[in-house]
Tab-separated table of C-alpha atoms in Angstrom:
chain	number	residue	atom	x	y	z
A	228	MET	CA	0.000	0.000	0.000
A	229	LEU	CA	2.799	2.436	0.889
A	230	ALA	CA	4.595	1.595	-2.346
A	231	ALA	CA	1.503	2.325	-4.427
A	232	GLY	CA	0.787	5.499	-2.460
A	233	SER	CA	4.328	6.820	-2.899
A	234	THR	CA	4.265	6.116	-6.634
A	235	LEU	CA	0.907	7.812	-7.136
A	236	SER	CA	1.953	10.768	-4.989
A	237	GLY	CA	5.078	11.254	-7.096
A	238	LEU	CA	3.031	11.223	-10.292
A	239	LEU	CA	0.603	13.760	-8.816
A	240	ALA	CA	3.495	16.022	-7.789
A	241	TYR	CA	4.831	16.022	-11.338
A	242	GLY	CA	1.252	16.529	-12.528
A	243	PHE	CA	0.975	19.686	-10.433
A	244	PHE	CA	4.249	21.030	-11.798
A	245	ALA	CA	3.278	20.268	-15.397
A	246	THR	CA	-0.147	21.871	-14.941
A	247	MET	CA	1.405	24.937	-13.358
A	248	THR	CA	3.923	25.480	-16.160
A	249	ARG	CA	1.225	25.083	-18.801
A	250	GLY	CA	-1.066	27.496	-17.001
A	251	LEU	CA	1.544	30.189	-16.421
A	252	GLY	CA	4.221	29.646	-19.041
A	253	PRO	CA	7.923	29.135	-18.267
A	254	ALA	CA	8.665	32.770	-17.342
A	255	ALA	CA	5.657	33.463	-15.092
A	256	ALA	CA	6.084	30.058	-13.410
A	257	ALA	CA	9.567	30.927	-12.116
A	258	PRO	CA	8.447	32.111	-8.621
A	259	VAL	CA	6.445	28.918	-8.085
A	260	SER	CA	9.447	26.866	-9.247
A	261	VAL	CA	11.568	28.560	-6.578
A	262	LEU	CA	8.878	27.823	-3.990
A	263	TRP	CA	8.795	24.205	-5.208
A	264	THR	CA	12.554	23.948	-4.706
A	265	TYR	CA	12.264	25.375	-1.203
A	266	TRP	CA	9.517	22.845	-0.449
A	267	SER	CA	11.963	20.004	-1.195
A	268	PHE	CA	14.457	21.483	1.285
A	269	ALA	CA	11.777	22.097	3.936
A	270	ALA	CA	10.577	18.511	3.596
A	271	ALA	CA	14.141	17.267	4.050
A	272	ALA	CA	14.759	19.488	7.063
A	273	LEU	CA	11.416	18.966	8.826
A	274	THR	CA	9.095	16.303	7.393
A	275	PHE	CA	11.582	13.425	7.258
A	276	PRO	CA	13.270	14.057	10.657
A	277	VAL	CA	10.030	14.698	12.563
A	278	GLN	CA	8.366	11.651	11.050
A	279	HIS	CA	11.227	9.338	11.948
A	280	TRP	CA	11.732	10.895	15.382
A	281	ILE	CA	8.140	10.056	16.312
A	282	ALA	CA	8.288	6.530	14.905
A	283	ARG	CA	11.647	5.831	16.568
A	284	SER	CA	10.628	7.306	19.950
A	285	VAL	CA	7.403	5.295	20.148
A	286	ALA	CA	9.146	2.079	19.133
A	287	ALA	CA	12.001	2.661	21.602
A	288	THR	CA	9.851	3.521	24.628
A	289	GLY	CA	6.668	1.573	24.013
A	290	GLY	CA	4.462	4.678	24.144
A	291	GLU	CA	3.853	8.224	22.996
A	292	GLY	CA	4.708	9.971	26.265
A	293	PRO	CA	8.129	11.329	25.166
A	294	VAL	CA	6.602	12.716	21.964
A	295	ARG	CA	3.764	14.392	23.833
A	296	ARG	CA	6.121	16.008	26.349
A	297	ALA	CA	8.575	17.228	23.701
A	298	LEU	CA	5.877	18.438	21.304
A	299	PRO	CA	5.603	22.047	22.611
A	300	ARG	CA	9.331	22.524	22.075
A	301	VAL	CA	9.231	20.948	18.647
A	302	VAL	CA	6.302	23.101	17.551
A	303	SER	CA	8.081	26.186	18.888
A	304	VAL	CA	11.106	25.344	16.749
A	305	MET	CA	8.842	24.952	13.719
A	306	LEU	CA	7.324	28.380	14.348
A	307	VAL	CA	10.756	29.973	14.698
A	308	ALA	CA	11.897	28.254	11.490
A	309	ALA	CA	8.801	29.508	9.658
A	310	ILE	CA	9.310	33.091	10.837
A	311	ALA	CA	13.030	33.002	10.020
A	312	SER	CA	12.560	31.481	6.553
A	313	GLY	CA	9.755	33.898	5.749
A	314	GLY	CA	11.878	36.833	6.898
A	315	LEU	CA	14.852	35.752	4.798
A	316	ALA	CA	12.569	35.240	1.796
A	317	TRP	CA	11.178	38.748	2.318
A	318	ALA	CA	14.695	40.218	2.429
A	319	ALA	CA	15.652	38.408	-0.791
A	320	ARG	CA	12.206	38.526	-2.439
A	321	GLU	CA	13.282	40.365	-5.585
A	322	ALA	CA	16.286	38.120	-6.202
A	323	LEU	CA	14.334	34.921	-5.495
A	324	PHE	CA	10.891	35.670	-6.861
A	325	HIS	CA	11.370	38.827	-8.984
A	326	ARG	CA	8.493	40.420	-7.050
A	327	ASP	CA	8.301	43.011	-4.305
A	328	ASP	CA	5.056	41.905	-2.637
A	329	VAL	CA	4.711	39.792	0.488
A	330	TRP	CA	2.875	36.792	-0.970
A	331	PHE	CA	5.764	34.445	-1.704
A	332	PRO	CA	7.666	35.165	1.539
A	333	LEU	CA	4.429	34.342	3.391
A	334	MET	CA	4.137	31.132	1.388
A	335	VAL	CA	7.727	30.216	2.264
A	336	ALA	CA	6.734	30.479	5.932
A	337	GLY	CA	3.575	28.473	5.192
A	338	VAL	CA	5.513	25.724	3.417
A	339	THR	CA	7.829	25.505	6.434
A	340	LEU	CA	4.933	25.061	8.852
A	341	GLY	CA	3.204	22.671	6.463
A	342	SER	CA	6.310	20.486	6.237
A	343	GLY	CA	6.382	20.241	10.021
A	344	LEU	CA	2.682	19.403	10.132
A	345	VAL	CA	3.123	16.644	7.565
A	346	GLY	CA	6.005	15.218	9.603
A	347	LEU	CA	3.825	15.075	12.718
A	348	VAL	CA	0.929	13.410	10.904
A	349	ARG	CA	3.053	10.858	9.071
A	350	GLY	CA	5.099	10.092	12.168
A	351	ALA	CA	2.001	9.409	14.259
A	352	LEU	CA	0.422	7.221	11.576
A	353	ALA	CA	3.655	5.255	11.092
A	354	ALA	CA	4.196	4.818	14.848
A	355	ARG	CA	0.641	3.483	15.215
A	356	ARG	CA	1.165	1.187	12.207
A	357	ARG	CA	-1.735	2.764	10.349
A	358	PHE	CA	0.024	2.262	7.038
A	359	THR	CA	-3.125	2.395	4.908
A	360	SER	CA	-3.932	5.823	6.364
A	361	LEU	CA	-0.296	6.845	5.880
A	362	ALA	CA	-0.459	5.882	2.207
A	363	LEU	CA	-3.684	7.868	1.822
A	364	GLN	CA	-2.094	10.903	3.458
A	365	ILE	CA	0.908	10.730	1.132
A	366	VAL	CA	-1.398	10.608	-1.885
A	367	THR	CA	-3.879	13.202	-0.623
A	368	GLU	CA	-1.242	15.888	-0.073
A	369	ASN	CA	-0.237	16.029	-3.726
A	370	ALA	CA	-3.736	15.212	-4.982
A	371	VAL	CA	-4.988	18.438	-3.371
A	372	ARG	CA	-2.231	20.398	-5.111
A	373	CYS	CA	-2.809	18.773	-8.477
A	374	LEU	CA	-6.607	19.123	-8.432
A	375	ALA	CA	-6.425	22.747	-7.297
A	376	ALA	CA	-3.998	23.513	-10.120
A	377	LEU	CA	-6.290	21.820	-12.625
A	378	VAL	CA	-9.168	24.021	-11.472
A	379	LEU	CA	-7.019	27.109	-11.996
A	380	LEU	CA	-6.041	25.877	-15.452
A	381	ILE	CA	-9.662	25.235	-16.430
A	382	LEU	CA	-10.668	28.675	-15.136
A	383	ASP	CA	-7.776	30.212	-17.104
A	384	VAL	CA	-6.272	31.782	-13.985
A	385	GLU	CA	-2.841	33.212	-14.748
A	386	SER	CA	-1.673	34.107	-11.265
A	387	ALA	CA	1.594	32.757	-9.852
A	388	VAL	CA	0.276	33.540	-6.367
A	389	ALA	CA	-2.759	31.303	-6.930
A	390	TYR	CA	-0.587	28.362	-8.008
A	391	GLY	CA	1.802	29.030	-5.127
A	392	LEU	CA	-1.117	28.821	-2.710
A	393	CYS	CA	-2.019	25.429	-4.221
A	394	LEU	CA	1.461	24.199	-3.374
A	395	THR	CA	1.412	25.710	0.104
A	396	CYS	CA	-2.035	24.441	1.103
A	397	GLY	CA	-1.403	20.835	0.090
A	398	ALA	CA	-0.028	20.120	3.567
A	399	LEU	CA	-3.420	20.942	5.079
A	400	ALA	CA	-4.624	17.560	3.793
A	401	GLY	CA	-3.020	16.168	6.945
A	402	LEU	CA	-5.838	17.692	8.980
A	403	TRP	CA	-8.088	14.905	7.692
A	404	TRP	CA	-6.362	12.821	10.399
A	405	PRO	CA	-6.757	15.102	13.459
A	406	SER	CA	-6.137	12.230	15.877
A	407	SER	CA	-2.561	12.047	14.569
A	408	LEU	CA	-1.887	15.388	16.280
A	409	ARG	CA	-2.904	14.036	19.700
A	410	PHE	CA	-0.457	11.831	21.578
A	411	SER	CA	-1.009	9.613	24.596
A	412	PRO	CA	0.935	10.393	27.795
A	413	HIS	CA	1.738	6.722	28.411
A	414	TRP	CA	5.114	5.063	27.859
A	415	ARG	CA	7.221	2.390	29.471
A	416	GLY	CA	10.349	4.519	30.045
A	417	GLY	CA	13.854	4.672	28.635
A	418	GLU	CA	13.754	7.886	26.608
A	419	ARG	CA	14.853	11.259	27.979
A	420	ARG	CA	12.722	14.208	26.961
A	421	GLU	CA	15.674	16.475	26.234
A	422	GLN	CA	16.887	14.124	23.464
A	423	ALA	CA	14.127	15.200	21.095
A	424	LEU	CA	15.510	18.546	19.935
A	425	ALA	CA	19.062	17.221	19.757
A	426	PHE	CA	17.905	14.344	17.557
A	427	LEU	CA	15.842	16.630	15.332
A	428	SER	CA	18.545	19.264	14.900
A	429	ARG	CA	21.135	16.678	13.842
A	430	ALA	CA	18.678	14.821	11.629
A	431	SER	CA	17.534	18.054	9.969
A	432	SER	CA	21.115	19.084	9.212
A	433	ALA	CA	21.890	15.674	7.779
A	434	GLN	CA	18.824	15.519	5.552
A	435	LEU	CA	19.306	19.069	4.329
A	436	LEU	CA	22.865	18.219	3.295
A	437	ALA	CA	21.604	15.083	1.561
A	438	GLN	CA	18.956	17.044	-0.340
A	439	VAL	CA	21.440	19.711	-1.429
A	440	ILE	CA	23.766	17.036	-2.815
A	441	LEU	CA	20.905	15.139	-4.456
A	442	THR	CA	19.474	18.165	-6.254
A	443	GLY	CA	22.344	20.646	-6.359
A	444	SER	CA	24.394	19.412	-9.325
A	445	PRO	CA	22.677	21.761	-11.810
A	446	VAL	CA	23.567	24.698	-9.568
A	447	LEU	CA	27.161	23.483	-9.383
A	448	LEU	CA	27.178	23.186	-13.169
A	449	THR	CA	25.850	26.733	-13.528
A	450	LEU	CA	28.543	28.092	-11.213
A	451	GLY	CA	31.151	26.110	-13.127
A	452	GLY	CA	30.258	27.710	-16.452
A	453	GLY	CA	27.826	25.193	-17.939
A	454	THR	CA	25.428	26.311	-20.655
A	455	ALA	CA	21.669	26.658	-20.157
A	456	VAL	CA	21.081	23.588	-22.350
A	457	GLN	CA	23.500	21.523	-20.267
A	458	VAL	CA	21.883	22.667	-17.020
A	459	THR	CA	18.427	21.700	-18.309
A	460	ALA	CA	19.692	18.312	-19.523
A	461	LEU	CA	21.366	17.546	-16.189
A	462	PHE	CA	18.295	18.669	-14.230
A	463	SER	CA	16.092	16.419	-16.382
A	464	ALA	CA	18.364	13.376	-16.056
A	465	LEU	CA	18.542	13.797	-12.284
A	466	ALA	CA	14.764	14.150	-12.070
A	467	LEU	CA	14.292	10.957	-14.106
A	468	PHE	CA	16.730	8.765	-12.204
A	469	ARG	CA	15.636	10.242	-8.871
A	470	ALA	CA	12.220	8.605	-9.250
A	471	PRO	CA	13.167	5.492	-7.185
A	472	TYR	CA	14.395	7.789	-4.392
A	473	THR	CA	11.100	9.692	-4.367
A	474	PHE	CA	9.289	6.360	-4.305
A	475	GLY	CA	11.458	5.160	-1.414
A	476	LEU	CA	10.737	8.186	0.790
A	477	GLY	CA	7.241	6.910	1.470
A	478	VAL	CA	8.100	3.236	1.682
A	479	VAL	CA	10.824	3.593	4.348
A	480	SER	CA	8.267	4.978	6.810
A	481	GLN	CA	7.443	1.414	7.771
A	482	LEU	CA	11.071	0.490	8.453
A	483	THR	CA	11.895	2.898	11.261
A	484	GLY	CA	9.768	1.189	13.908
A	485	LYS	CA	10.951	-2.310	12.942
A	486	LEU	CA	14.624	-1.355	12.991
A	487	THR	CA	14.267	0.548	16.255
A	488	ARG	CA	12.730	-2.492	17.934
A	489	MET	CA	15.746	-4.530	16.744
A	490	VAL	CA	18.070	-1.944	18.285
A	491	VAL	CA	16.159	-1.760	21.583
A	492	ASP	CA	16.024	-5.553	21.812
A	493	GLY	CA	19.766	-5.760	21.169
A	494	ASP	CA	19.185	-7.955	18.124
A	495	ALA	CA	22.665	-7.463	16.671
A	496	THR	CA	22.309	-10.448	14.331
A	497	SER	CA	19.246	-9.024	12.570
A	498	LEU	CA	20.886	-5.608	12.340
A	499	ARG	CA	23.971	-7.104	10.707
A	500	ARG	CA	21.793	-9.028	8.275
A	501	THR	CA	19.940	-5.823	7.431
A	502	ALA	CA	23.225	-4.012	6.768
A	503	LEU	CA	24.450	-6.869	4.573
A	504	LEU	CA	21.143	-6.840	2.696
A	505	VAL	CA	21.539	-3.137	2.014
A	506	LEU	CA	25.111	-3.692	0.799
A	507	GLY	CA	24.117	-6.543	-1.502
A	508	SER	CA	21.087	-4.710	-2.862
A	509	THR	CA	23.189	-1.624	-3.515
A	510	ALA	CA	25.740	-3.606	-5.530
A	511	VAL	CA	22.959	-5.019	-7.705
A	512	ALA	CA	21.205	-1.644	-8.017
A	513	VAL	CA	24.403	0.103	-9.127
A	514	VAL	CA	24.979	-2.451	-11.889
A	515	VAL	CA	21.366	-2.292	-13.066
A	516	ALA	CA	21.358	1.512	-12.981
A	517	ALA	CA	24.566	1.689	-15.001
A	518	ALA	CA	23.074	-0.662	-17.605
A	519	ILE	CA	19.888	1.418	-17.871
A	520	GLY	CA	21.879	4.623	-18.196
A	521	ALA	CA	24.075	3.129	-20.906
A	522	THR	CA	21.263	1.608	-22.967
A	523	VAL	CA	17.921	3.411	-22.670
A	524	GLY	CA	18.775	6.360	-20.424
A	525	GLY	CA	18.928	8.850	-23.287
A	526	SER	CA	15.712	7.620	-24.868
A	527	LEU	CA	13.856	7.730	-21.566
A	528	THR	CA	15.029	11.275	-20.832
A	529	GLU	CA	13.885	12.527	-24.241
A	530	LEU	CA	10.594	10.640	-23.950
A	531	VAL	CA	9.758	12.291	-20.629
A	532	PHE	CA	11.221	15.771	-21.072
A	533	GLY	CA	11.314	16.321	-24.819
A	534	GLU	CA	13.497	15.699	-27.833
A	535	GLY	CA	17.053	16.946	-27.576
A	536	ILE	CA	17.064	17.032	-23.757
A	537	SER	CA	19.607	14.408	-22.821
A	538	LEU	CA	23.203	13.801	-21.749
A	539	PRO	CA	26.000	11.797	-23.353
A	540	ARG	CA	25.821	8.102	-22.549
A	541	SER	CA	28.828	8.123	-20.210
A	542	LEU	CA	27.324	10.929	-18.131
A	543	LEU	CA	23.928	9.222	-18.010
A	544	VAL	CA	25.691	6.213	-16.499
A	545	LEU	CA	27.215	8.453	-13.823
A	546	VAL	CA	23.872	10.077	-13.002
A	547	ALA	CA	22.153	6.683	-12.847
A	548	VAL	CA	24.837	5.204	-10.563
A	549	GLY	CA	24.792	8.247	-8.275
A	550	SER	CA	21.005	8.011	-8.037
A	551	ALA	CA	21.261	4.317	-7.096
A	552	PHE	CA	23.625	5.248	-4.276
A	553	ALA	CA	21.119	7.919	-3.211
A	554	VAL	CA	18.473	5.235	-2.634
A	555	ALA	CA	20.999	3.162	-0.700
A	556	ASN	CA	21.870	6.188	1.417
A	557	LEU	CA	18.194	6.609	2.240
A	558	LEU	CA	18.068	3.051	3.598
A	559	ALA	CA	21.312	3.495	5.526
A	560	THR	CA	19.954	6.736	6.986
A	561	VAL	CA	16.872	4.952	8.314
A	562	ILE	CA	19.146	2.432	10.051
A	563	ALA	CA	21.126	5.280	11.621
A	564	MET	CA	17.909	6.992	12.746
A	565	ALA	CA	16.759	3.769	14.381
A	566	GLN	CA	20.106	3.567	16.190
A	567	ASN	CA	19.606	7.159	17.416
A	568	ARG	CA	22.725	8.295	15.528
A	569	PRO	CA	21.725	11.209	13.260
A	570	GLY	CA	25.133	12.767	13.861
A	571	VAL	CA	26.666	9.864	11.927
A	572	VAL	CA	24.535	10.816	8.927
A	573	THR	CA	25.713	14.427	9.087
A	574	ARG	CA	29.355	13.363	9.152
A	575	ALA	CA	28.798	11.021	6.222
A	576	TRP	CA	27.294	13.799	4.094
A	577	LEU	CA	30.058	16.209	5.062
A	578	ALA	CA	32.544	13.603	3.841
A	579	GLY	CA	30.520	13.240	0.644
A	580	ALA	CA	30.419	17.004	0.113
A	581	PHE	CA	34.187	17.218	0.590
A	582	ALA	CA	34.724	14.429	-1.943
A	583	ALA	CA	32.428	16.201	-4.400
A	584	GLY	CA	34.360	19.445	-4.043
A	585	VAL	CA	37.697	17.719	-4.601
A	586	CYS	CA	36.406	15.890	-7.675
A	587	PHE	CA	34.847	19.019	-9.129
A	588	VAL	CA	38.152	20.856	-8.839
A	589	LEU	CA	40.416	18.033	-10.006
A	590	ALA	CA	38.274	16.344	-12.705
A	591	GLY	CA	38.603	17.131	-16.407
A	592	PRO	CA	37.850	20.623	-17.753
A	593	PRO	CA	34.290	20.210	-19.152
A	594	PRO	CA	32.038	21.547	-16.354
A	595	LEU	CA	29.263	19.069	-17.200
A	596	ASP	CA	31.616	16.121	-16.722
A	597	ARG	CA	32.921	17.567	-13.450
A	598	ALA	CA	29.401	18.081	-12.083
A	599	CYS	CA	28.416	14.471	-12.832
A	600	VAL	CA	31.627	13.054	-11.338
A	601	ALA	CA	31.139	15.186	-8.233
A	602	PHE	CA	27.586	13.859	-7.817
A	603	VAL	CA	28.705	10.225	-7.931
A	604	ALA	CA	31.620	10.935	-5.603
A	605	ALA	CA	29.394	12.585	-3.003
A	606	GLU	CA	26.779	9.822	-2.983
A	607	SER	CA	29.249	6.926	-3.007
A	608	VAL	CA	31.568	8.357	-0.323
A	609	ALA	CA	28.580	9.171	1.878
A	610	PHE	CA	27.305	5.609	1.453
A	611	VAL	CA	30.621	3.968	2.364
A	612	THR	CA	31.059	6.276	5.376
A	613	LEU	CA	27.501	5.767	6.567
A	614	MET	CA	27.468	1.984	6.203
A	615	ALA	CA	30.813	1.665	7.976
A	616	ALA	CA	29.337	3.560	10.925
A	617	VAL	CA	25.927	1.895	11.212
A	618	ALA	CA	27.317	-1.635	10.829
A	619	ARG	CA	29.902	-1.200	13.597
A	620	HIS	CA	29.071	-2.827	16.961
A	621	PRO	CA	25.253	-2.856	16.674
A	622	GLY	CA	24.896	-4.337	20.167
A	623	GLU	CA	26.588	-1.326	21.736
A	624	LEU	CA	24.405	1.006	19.690
A	625	ALA	CA	21.358	-0.739	21.076
A	626	ASP	CA	22.376	0.336	24.556
A	627	ARG	CA	22.817	3.943	23.439
A	628	ALA	CA	19.379	4.078	21.828
A	629	GLN	CA	17.519	3.019	24.946
């Protein structure tokens, strides 16, 4: 159910973006595209960490008491983040949105709050093992956006603000599950209240770094002197091969509780088997991805994004391999979250970012080649670093997580 929901949600998200660009045109759609990009960062910094914090806390303590007690602090942090992001967007509104009104800075703040709300709802549903409801929530969020955009298109509304509001208000679909915002005071013990914000701050930093590396290659290419055509081609290839990652974001919701229970129970054998399974699956996925990139990658990119929008075969292989490592990093991150080690994830992505910078400077002169090599280097180094950490002494990590 989660797999189907994640797939449909991804299609609806692309449907919203396609409807928006057709309704506004490429130039007028630019402010909404910037808001869309910010949404991906807000989801990485808030939705994913909050969701997995709730699922891990409930699984580790046998109740929702720690979540309930930490919730006022967490919500306060969300409010501060919304005010800060909205204020920064207001200060840079002309550079970001090419407008001097307050609408898009307000929507930046709204997207921030909405991402936190979605994290709370999904975390509660996952912790309570209501996976059918979780799948429906994942679908409903983007269905609201897509349907609202279709209405605007039918009514021939040509307002970037209207489409931006569609994107912003999609998170309100979570209010269809109001019980997910109420947490029981009961728990069996073993979790300190003050751990919540520390966990979330480290997890947010880690996921934000991961998202920047996953989506930032076109920006790196632009700064390195790439042409507009090359930037578009790289963006399109990344979007295509990132589809399994987008699909995996919803599916891994179910894993956090299971892995946390292994950690709490001190089941080192199962944890080692899980790590080995991730390693084996990654090896297979990298080979399959390279084959797809070398054979049909160009055709698929042109089929989805239009004729002439593609990369050379060798670079498609690099993008495909890097994207396969991105999925593996997502799985390794969930293991680290279950072990209560978000700091490990941050260090892994810092290592990946350093490797990317070195490769971008030292690789061959074409900026497009350097950007693709840097992407693979970041994802692969982060994966090796992360797996080495999460697979080390799982029994000792079980004690730390309790």
